[in-house]
Structure formats: C-alpha cells, structure tokens
Short mmCIF file of C-alpha atoms in Angstrom, two decimals:
data_model
loop_
_atom_site.label_atom_id
_atom_site.label_comp_id
_atom_site.label_asym_id
_atom_site.label_seq_id
_atom_site.Cartn_x
_atom_site.Cartn_y
_atom_site.Cartn_z
CA UNK A 1 -7.92 164.93 -67.26
CA UNK A 2 -5.67 165.66 -64.31
CA UNK A 3 -4.67 169.10 -63.09
CA UNK A 4 -1.21 168.61 -64.60
CA UNK A 5 -2.71 168.37 -68.10
CA UNK A 6 -3.46 172.12 -68.04
CA UNK A 7 -0.74 174.80 -68.41
CA UNK A 8 -0.42 177.51 -65.78
CA UNK A 9 -1.09 180.43 -68.15
CA UNK A 10 -4.68 179.64 -69.11
CA UNK A 11 -7.02 182.62 -69.02
CA UNK A 12 -9.80 180.55 -67.44
CA UNK A 13 -9.04 176.99 -66.34
CA UNK A 14 -12.04 174.69 -65.81
CA UNK A 15 -13.67 174.55 -62.38
CA UNK A 16 -12.02 171.25 -61.44
CA UNK A 17 -8.62 172.92 -61.90
CA UNK A 18 -9.45 176.30 -60.32
CA UNK A 19 -10.90 174.64 -57.23
CA UNK A 20 -8.87 171.42 -57.13
CA UNK A 21 -7.86 171.91 -53.49
CA UNK A 22 -11.45 172.43 -52.39
CA UNK A 23 -12.63 169.32 -54.26
CA UNK A 24 -9.84 167.30 -52.64
CA UNK A 25 -10.84 168.47 -49.14
CA UNK A 26 -14.48 167.65 -49.81
CA UNK A 27 -13.60 164.15 -51.05
CA UNK A 28 -11.44 163.46 -48.00
CA UNK A 29 -14.16 164.51 -45.55
CA UNK A 30 -17.13 163.08 -47.47
CA UNK A 31 -18.77 160.28 -45.48
CA UNK A 32 -22.29 160.50 -46.91
CA UNK A 33 -23.82 158.08 -49.40
CA UNK A 34 -22.91 158.76 -53.02
CA UNK A 35 -25.15 158.04 -56.01
CA UNK A 36 -23.64 155.37 -58.32
CA UNK A 37 -20.78 156.78 -60.38
CA UNK A 38 -20.56 160.10 -58.51
CA UNK A 39 -17.29 161.53 -57.21
CA UNK A 40 -19.05 163.25 -54.26
CA UNK A 41 -22.22 162.81 -52.27
CA UNK A 42 -25.12 165.20 -52.87
CA UNK A 43 -24.27 167.03 -49.65
CA UNK A 44 -20.61 167.49 -50.55
CA UNK A 45 -21.47 168.53 -54.12
CA UNK A 46 -23.91 171.09 -52.72
CA UNK A 47 -21.26 172.50 -50.38
CA UNK A 48 -18.83 172.79 -53.29
CA UNK A 49 -21.29 175.08 -55.06
CA UNK A 50 -22.77 177.10 -52.18
CA UNK A 51 -19.68 177.06 -49.92
CA UNK A 52 -18.56 175.61 -46.58
CA UNK A 53 -16.68 177.97 -44.26
CA UNK A 54 -15.48 175.16 -41.97
CA UNK A 55 -13.67 173.41 -44.81
CA UNK A 56 -12.53 176.61 -46.48
CA UNK A 57 -14.76 176.00 -49.51
CA UNK A 58 -15.74 179.25 -51.22
CA UNK A 59 -19.23 180.19 -52.33
CA UNK A 60 -19.24 180.05 -56.10
CA UNK A 61 -22.89 180.46 -57.08
CA UNK A 62 -24.93 183.37 -55.76
CA UNK A 63 -28.48 182.13 -55.94
CA UNK A 64 -31.12 180.03 -54.25
CA UNK A 65 -29.47 177.02 -52.54
CA UNK A 66 -32.66 175.03 -53.06
CA UNK A 67 -32.09 175.36 -56.81
CA UNK A 68 -28.76 173.60 -56.35
CA UNK A 69 -30.43 170.89 -54.25
CA UNK A 70 -33.10 170.23 -56.88
CA UNK A 71 -30.52 170.20 -59.68
CA UNK A 72 -28.37 167.62 -57.91
CA UNK A 73 -31.36 165.39 -57.13
CA UNK A 74 -32.39 165.54 -60.80
CA UNK A 75 -28.93 164.40 -61.92
CA UNK A 76 -29.15 161.44 -59.56
CA UNK A 77 -32.23 160.26 -61.50
CA UNK A 78 -32.55 159.14 -65.11
CA UNK A 79 -33.78 162.55 -66.26
CA UNK A 80 -31.60 165.31 -67.65
CA UNK A 81 -31.35 168.77 -66.07
CA UNK A 82 -32.41 171.83 -68.06
CA UNK A 83 -31.36 175.24 -66.69
CA UNK A 84 -33.33 178.10 -68.23
CA UNK A 85 -33.28 181.84 -67.59
CA UNK A 86 -32.30 185.24 -68.89
CA UNK A 87 -28.83 185.57 -70.45
CA UNK A 88 -26.13 186.32 -67.89
CA UNK A 89 -27.78 184.60 -64.91
CA UNK A 90 -24.87 182.14 -64.45
CA UNK A 91 -26.56 179.08 -65.96
CA UNK A 92 -23.32 177.98 -67.61
CA UNK A 93 -21.34 178.59 -64.44
CA UNK A 94 -23.80 176.51 -62.42
CA UNK A 95 -23.68 173.66 -64.91
CA UNK A 96 -19.87 173.76 -64.88
CA UNK A 97 -19.69 173.70 -61.08
CA UNK A 98 -22.19 170.86 -60.76
CA UNK A 99 -20.41 168.78 -63.41
CA UNK A 100 -17.05 169.31 -61.68
CA UNK A 101 -18.54 168.24 -58.34
CA UNK A 102 -20.46 165.23 -59.66
CA UNK A 103 -17.85 163.64 -61.91
CA UNK A 104 -14.67 165.69 -61.50
CA UNK A 105 -14.75 166.93 -65.10
CA UNK A 106 -16.65 169.84 -66.63
CA UNK A 107 -15.09 169.90 -70.11
CA UNK A 108 -17.39 167.40 -71.84
CA UNK A 109 -19.30 170.27 -73.42
CA UNK A 110 -21.39 170.68 -76.55
CA UNK A 111 -21.86 174.29 -77.66
CA UNK A 112 -25.22 174.62 -79.38
CA UNK A 113 -25.65 176.81 -82.42
CA UNK A 114 -26.99 176.94 -85.96
CA UNK A 115 -23.91 175.06 -87.22
CA UNK A 116 -23.96 172.29 -84.58
CA UNK A 117 -24.16 168.83 -86.16
CA UNK A 118 -25.00 165.38 -84.88
CA UNK A 119 -21.33 164.41 -85.30
CA UNK A 120 -20.36 167.03 -82.73
CA UNK A 121 -22.76 165.47 -80.27
CA UNK A 122 -22.16 161.73 -80.71
CA UNK A 123 -19.07 160.78 -82.77
CA UNK A 124 -17.18 161.32 -86.01
CA UNK A 125 -14.36 159.56 -87.85
CA UNK A 126 -10.66 159.95 -88.49
CA UNK A 127 -11.01 159.80 -92.26
CA UNK A 128 -7.37 158.90 -92.93
CA UNK A 129 -7.70 155.80 -90.73
CA UNK A 130 -11.19 155.14 -92.06
CA UNK A 131 -9.90 154.98 -95.65
CA UNK A 132 -6.83 152.94 -94.69
CA UNK A 133 -8.46 150.45 -92.30
CA UNK A 134 -12.20 150.80 -92.70
CA UNK A 135 -14.56 151.41 -89.78
CA UNK A 136 -12.92 150.41 -86.50
CA UNK A 137 -12.77 151.56 -82.89
CA UNK A 138 -9.37 153.06 -83.71
CA UNK A 139 -10.79 155.32 -86.42
CA UNK A 140 -13.74 156.41 -84.27
CA UNK A 141 -13.49 159.95 -82.82
CA UNK A 142 -15.75 160.17 -79.76
CA UNK A 143 -17.73 163.37 -79.19
CA UNK A 144 -18.84 164.48 -75.70
CA UNK A 145 -22.01 162.37 -75.57
CA UNK A 146 -20.26 159.13 -76.44
CA UNK A 147 -17.43 159.87 -74.01
CA UNK A 148 -19.85 160.79 -71.25
CA UNK A 149 -21.71 157.50 -71.64
CA UNK A 150 -18.57 155.38 -71.94
CA UNK A 151 -16.92 157.01 -68.91
CA UNK A 152 -20.01 157.62 -66.77
CA UNK A 153 -19.68 161.40 -66.67
CA UNK A 154 -21.89 164.47 -66.94
CA UNK A 155 -22.21 166.08 -70.37
CA UNK A 156 -23.00 169.79 -70.64
CA UNK A 157 -25.11 170.95 -73.61
CA UNK A 158 -24.93 174.76 -73.81
CA UNK A 159 -27.65 176.71 -75.63
CA UNK A 160 -29.49 173.62 -76.79
CA UNK A 161 -32.34 175.68 -78.27
CA UNK A 162 -29.89 177.35 -80.67
CA UNK A 163 -29.51 173.99 -82.45
CA UNK A 164 -31.69 172.99 -85.41
CA UNK A 165 -34.64 170.79 -84.45
CA UNK A 166 -33.30 167.73 -86.28
CA UNK A 167 -30.07 167.99 -84.26
CA UNK A 168 -32.00 168.35 -81.00
CA UNK A 169 -34.02 165.25 -81.86
CA UNK A 170 -30.90 163.06 -81.90
CA UNK A 171 -30.91 163.49 -78.12
CA UNK A 172 -34.22 161.67 -77.73
CA UNK A 173 -32.91 158.12 -77.95
CA UNK A 174 -29.71 159.02 -76.09
CA UNK A 175 -31.64 160.24 -73.07
CA UNK A 176 -34.29 157.50 -73.08
CA UNK A 177 -32.30 154.42 -74.13
CA UNK A 178 -28.99 155.58 -72.61
CA UNK A 179 -27.01 154.13 -75.50
CA UNK A 180 -25.14 155.43 -78.56
CA UNK A 181 -25.48 153.19 -81.58
CA UNK A 182 -22.51 153.05 -83.98
CA UNK A 183 -23.95 151.13 -86.96
CA UNK A 184 -20.68 151.29 -88.90
CA UNK A 185 -19.09 148.90 -86.38
CA UNK A 186 -20.03 145.32 -85.62
CA UNK A 187 -20.36 143.23 -82.48
CA UNK A 188 -20.02 144.80 -79.04
CA UNK A 189 -18.34 147.88 -80.49
CA UNK A 190 -21.56 148.85 -82.30
CA UNK A 191 -23.30 149.89 -79.05
CA UNK A 192 -21.91 152.16 -76.34
CA UNK A 193 -24.04 151.87 -73.20
CA UNK A 194 -24.09 154.56 -70.53
CA UNK A 195 -22.23 153.78 -67.31
CA UNK A 196 -23.43 154.84 -63.88
CA UNK A 197 -22.89 158.56 -63.38
CA UNK A 198 -23.81 159.63 -66.90
CA UNK A 199 -26.34 162.42 -67.31
CA UNK A 200 -26.88 165.67 -69.21
CA UNK A 201 -27.08 169.29 -68.06
CA UNK A 202 -28.52 171.54 -70.77
CA UNK A 203 -28.96 175.32 -70.73
CA UNK A 204 -31.29 177.59 -72.68
CA UNK A 205 -31.97 181.32 -72.69
CA UNK A 206 -35.57 182.43 -72.29
CA UNK A 207 -34.92 185.12 -74.92
CA UNK A 208 -34.33 182.34 -77.47
CA UNK A 209 -37.84 180.93 -77.15
CA UNK A 210 -39.34 180.52 -80.57
CA UNK A 211 -35.95 180.24 -82.31
CA UNK A 212 -35.81 176.43 -82.23
CA UNK A 213 -38.42 175.47 -79.68
CA UNK A 214 -37.78 172.06 -78.13
CA UNK A 215 -40.25 169.31 -78.96
CA UNK A 216 -42.61 168.05 -76.27
CA UNK A 217 -40.87 164.66 -76.46
CA UNK A 218 -37.47 166.17 -75.68
CA UNK A 219 -38.84 168.38 -72.92
CA UNK A 220 -40.23 165.28 -71.17
CA UNK A 221 -36.72 163.93 -70.82
CA UNK A 222 -35.59 166.93 -68.77
CA UNK A 223 -36.48 168.47 -65.44
CA UNK A 224 -36.61 172.26 -65.90
CA UNK A 225 -35.14 174.68 -63.37
CA UNK A 226 -35.22 178.47 -63.78
CA UNK A 227 -32.18 180.52 -62.77
CA UNK A 228 -33.33 184.01 -61.75
CA UNK A 229 -31.30 187.26 -61.67
CA UNK A 230 -29.82 188.26 -58.29
CA UNK A 231 -32.56 190.04 -56.35
CA UNK A 232 -30.45 191.75 -53.65
CA UNK A 233 -28.38 194.81 -54.55
CA UNK A 234 -25.69 194.22 -51.94
CA UNK A 235 -25.25 190.58 -52.98
CA UNK A 236 -24.91 191.56 -56.62
CA UNK A 237 -22.43 194.31 -55.75
CA UNK A 238 -20.26 191.91 -53.77
CA UNK A 239 -20.29 189.42 -56.63
CA UNK A 240 -19.35 192.04 -59.22
CA UNK A 241 -16.55 193.31 -56.96
CA UNK A 242 -15.21 189.81 -56.33
CA UNK A 243 -15.29 188.64 -59.96
CA UNK A 244 -13.99 191.87 -61.49
CA UNK A 245 -11.11 191.91 -59.00
CA UNK A 246 -10.09 188.42 -60.15
CA UNK A 247 -10.26 189.43 -63.82
CA UNK A 248 -8.26 192.60 -63.22
CA UNK A 249 -5.57 190.72 -61.34
CA UNK A 250 -5.24 188.22 -64.22
CA UNK A 251 -5.04 191.15 -66.64
CA UNK A 252 -2.05 192.65 -64.83
CA UNK A 253 -3.90 195.54 -63.22
CA UNK A 254 -2.11 196.63 -60.06
CA UNK A 255 -5.03 198.18 -58.17
CA UNK A 256 -8.40 196.73 -57.11
CA UNK A 257 -11.65 198.21 -58.43
CA UNK A 258 -13.07 201.13 -56.48
CA UNK A 259 -16.08 200.20 -54.38
CA UNK A 260 -17.84 203.54 -54.94
CA UNK A 261 -17.48 203.21 -58.72
CA UNK A 262 -18.84 199.66 -58.63
CA UNK A 263 -21.82 200.83 -56.57
CA UNK A 264 -22.69 203.33 -59.30
CA UNK A 265 -22.18 200.69 -62.00
CA UNK A 266 -24.33 198.02 -60.34
CA UNK A 267 -27.10 200.46 -59.42
CA UNK A 268 -27.15 201.73 -63.01
CA UNK A 269 -27.40 198.20 -64.36
CA UNK A 270 -30.26 197.38 -62.01
CA UNK A 271 -32.16 200.54 -62.92
CA UNK A 272 -31.79 199.90 -66.64
CA UNK A 273 -32.60 196.21 -66.24
CA UNK A 274 -35.73 196.68 -64.17
CA UNK A 275 -37.07 200.03 -65.42
CA UNK A 276 -40.48 201.24 -64.30
CA UNK A 277 -41.50 203.36 -61.32
CA UNK A 278 -40.39 206.47 -63.19
CA UNK A 279 -36.76 205.66 -62.49
CA UNK A 280 -35.52 204.63 -65.94
CA UNK A 281 -36.53 203.20 -69.27
CA UNK A 282 -35.94 199.48 -69.38
CA UNK A 283 -33.42 198.54 -72.07
CA UNK A 284 -34.12 195.81 -74.60
CA UNK A 285 -30.57 194.49 -74.26
CA UNK A 286 -29.55 192.20 -71.40
CA UNK A 287 -28.16 194.17 -68.46
CA UNK A 288 -27.12 191.09 -66.52
CA UNK A 289 -24.72 190.60 -63.65
CA UNK A 290 -22.30 188.93 -66.05
CA UNK A 291 -22.37 192.05 -68.26
CA UNK A 292 -21.79 194.21 -65.17
CA UNK A 293 -18.67 192.17 -64.38
CA UNK A 294 -17.43 192.64 -67.95
CA UNK A 295 -17.98 196.40 -67.79
CA UNK A 296 -16.26 196.60 -64.37
CA UNK A 297 -13.31 194.72 -65.87
CA UNK A 298 -13.14 197.13 -68.81
CA UNK A 299 -13.40 200.14 -66.47
CA UNK A 300 -10.45 198.88 -64.43
CA UNK A 301 -8.38 198.24 -67.57
CA UNK A 302 -9.05 201.75 -68.88
CA UNK A 303 -8.08 203.37 -65.61
CA UNK A 304 -4.88 201.35 -65.14
CA UNK A 305 -3.47 201.18 -68.66
CA UNK A 306 -4.46 204.70 -69.73
CA UNK A 307 -3.76 206.61 -66.50
CA UNK A 308 -2.15 204.20 -64.04
CA UNK A 309 -5.04 204.32 -61.57
CA UNK A 310 -8.36 202.63 -60.78
CA UNK A 311 -11.25 203.36 -63.14
CA UNK A 312 -13.77 206.12 -62.49
CA UNK A 313 -17.43 206.76 -63.24
CA UNK A 314 -16.37 208.52 -66.45
CA UNK A 315 -14.84 205.23 -67.58
CA UNK A 316 -18.18 203.58 -66.80
CA UNK A 317 -19.87 205.83 -69.35
CA UNK A 318 -17.21 205.03 -71.96
CA UNK A 319 -17.68 201.29 -71.41
CA UNK A 320 -21.48 201.28 -71.11
CA UNK A 321 -22.25 202.27 -74.69
CA UNK A 322 -21.06 198.98 -76.19
CA UNK A 323 -23.11 197.05 -73.66
CA UNK A 324 -26.32 199.06 -73.85
CA UNK A 325 -26.66 199.58 -77.60
CA UNK A 326 -26.39 196.00 -78.84
CA UNK A 327 -30.00 195.27 -79.79
CA UNK A 328 -31.68 198.58 -80.55
CA UNK A 329 -30.52 202.14 -81.35
CA UNK A 330 -33.27 203.30 -79.00
CA UNK A 331 -31.32 201.84 -76.10
CA UNK A 332 -28.57 204.42 -76.53
CA UNK A 333 -31.15 207.19 -76.28
CA UNK A 334 -32.60 205.60 -73.15
CA UNK A 335 -29.12 205.37 -71.62
CA UNK A 336 -28.46 209.03 -72.44
CA UNK A 337 -31.77 210.01 -70.85
CA UNK A 338 -30.88 208.03 -67.73
CA UNK A 339 -27.51 209.75 -67.39
CA UNK A 340 -29.03 213.19 -67.92
CA UNK A 341 -32.03 212.82 -65.63
CA UNK A 342 -31.55 210.05 -63.06
CA UNK A 343 -27.80 210.17 -62.51
CA UNK A 344 -27.95 213.92 -61.92
CA UNK A 345 -30.40 213.47 -59.05
CA UNK A 346 -28.30 210.93 -57.15
CA UNK A 347 -25.98 212.09 -54.39
CA UNK A 348 -22.29 211.25 -54.27
CA UNK A 349 -19.04 212.11 -56.01
CA UNK A 350 -19.18 209.24 -58.48
CA UNK A 351 -22.82 209.90 -59.42
CA UNK A 352 -21.85 213.49 -60.17
CA UNK A 353 -18.93 212.21 -62.23
CA UNK A 354 -21.26 209.87 -64.11
CA UNK A 355 -23.63 212.75 -64.86
CA UNK A 356 -20.82 215.06 -66.02
CA UNK A 357 -19.43 212.35 -68.32
CA UNK A 358 -22.72 211.80 -70.19
CA UNK A 359 -21.33 213.70 -73.22
CA UNK A 360 -18.87 210.81 -73.73
CA UNK A 361 -21.66 208.64 -75.11
CA UNK A 362 -21.30 208.32 -78.90
CA UNK A 363 -23.84 209.82 -81.27
#
C-alpha cells in the first residue's frame, strides 16, 4: 500500500505512513548491501529503529540496540524471529518498526487468539465466486501468510501462544518448506512459493506460558529474543512524556502533560512493578511502560476536558484504579497501602497531592 491509500484522520497509521519521510531519506542515502528482497540494508533498518540524528531519523524503540541488531540478522536468515517478554514491553511496536524497515509494509498481521483459524493465517475463499465458478485463483482470498510469501514481505504473528496448538502447527511446514499448498487448485496455482524477503516475526507474552505452549518443533524454527522492561527511570520518563504528549495532541488536548505529574506517575509504576526492599508490594497486574503511557493520556484528558488544564496527581489516583485492579482484588489494597504509606513519605507538591487524593480510590 502507498501512503495515499490511508486517510488523514486515522487514530494510529502504520509505521510506514507515520515515518514515511524518514524511510525515504534512509532509502536515498543507503549505500550498504541489502539482503535479497529487503527495502533497506541492515544498517539503514537499524538506524530507522534506533535513530540517526544526522539524517533526522527519530529514535522509536527505547531498548538495547544489540537486540535490534540480532533481530535483523535473524530475519536475513531462513529462521523466524520470536520476540518474548512481559506485556507492555513494546514487542509489537518493535515488530512493526522492523517490518516497515525491511519490506516497507507492517500491516500483514495475524492476531493470535482462541478464535484464530488456519484460514486467517493462510487463505480462505470468496464463497459466492466459489459456488459460481468453482475453485480458481479469482475466488481465492489470500491471508497474510500467503500474501507475505507471494510478495516477499515480512508477516507479523501477534500473540502466537494464544492460538490453539493445532493452529500453531500449521506454521511448521510454512516455515520449513517456505510454501503454501492450495490443494483445491491445480497446476502452478496449487503451490505458492515464498519470494526473497519473506519471513515471520512472532510475539509472545511470558505471562501466557502454559496457555498454549509452543511445540519443540515450532520453537526450532524461530530464534528467540527477549524484550526487557526499561531499566532506567529517566529513559522511561522521557518515553512516557513523549508518547503521552502525542496521544494528547491527537485527542485535542491543548496543553502538554506536566513533567512533575509524570515523574510521580512513572515512579509509582516502577515501585509497584518492582516491589521489594520495603518500598511497595508488587502488584500481580502488569505495570508496564505502555500502561503508564495510557494512564498519562487519561490523566491529561481528565484535566483538560473536565477543568481546562493539565492533569494533576489527583487525576493519577482516579486513573490508576482501573489499571491496578485488573487481575486481583488484592492489588487495590496494595495500591491503597502504597498511597497511604509510601507516597506520604516522598517530598514534593505532587507527591503530597497524590497522598491527599488516596481517598479517591474506589472501595
């Protein structure tokens, strides 16, 4: 798809549209060797993800650059790439960025789940044409895997371990033989062979282990890379500020988020995520950076649309309950204990505001 195929009012255009200018600059300046079928060299694809100040390419993934290097090298081989980690560690974002850099398209995506079927992975049929004409290339409806092979592009398989085992197993022959068989057709149309550039990026949450554990045979067809949470407080704060500001601007909010409020929010998330050391009880729910961005967005919306100003620490309390109490009712009690004990000991206007607003928690 070209950039013109997407309307201007999309809430979240794909990476190849959001960063079309950066991709164009990288292509124009790219003089390095490219793997067969790739739109960019490994070096240019890496710079698209981690940034290049000289070319005005923004940093899009906050994480270990060597992870990006290893991921790109894997995709240049015949093995798929499996990104694993805690929910909210930007696995999906990384897979989207890499796909956009490698083949210029990140929308060939399979969303794994209990209802995912083999048809949604390989192909299905236009039943009106099938009844009228019988099986033919015209009545075939290609799914992402068939399109990726036919066009030599990267296919993204999100949450692969959420799929039933029999659905996962249909990937075995696709990844080893690099061909989709269409037995309903005859002749050359009955086999779709993968062109250069085709590969698969799959993601899986470590919290889903044991739900539909991948077979050893399927695991062998992937190289596994773990995406870890952001270790540095300042880096995480800058990311939350940057991403929440973008979301608030798209939502029509006329003021940027307050830095001091975001500091309280991010520090609270880190305390509740890490726990231990007598600082806080670790929550069972996922207190990820992505969740922090969502809460910061909600805080800004509350402040602007309810009072015409930026959100405050009191808004943080209002927005935290729905994030913290997803998995266990005990988490709400742990959050209340944190606000009563830990927040009250911290210095600063917004920490005091957070402590005073603890009564806003439900229950």
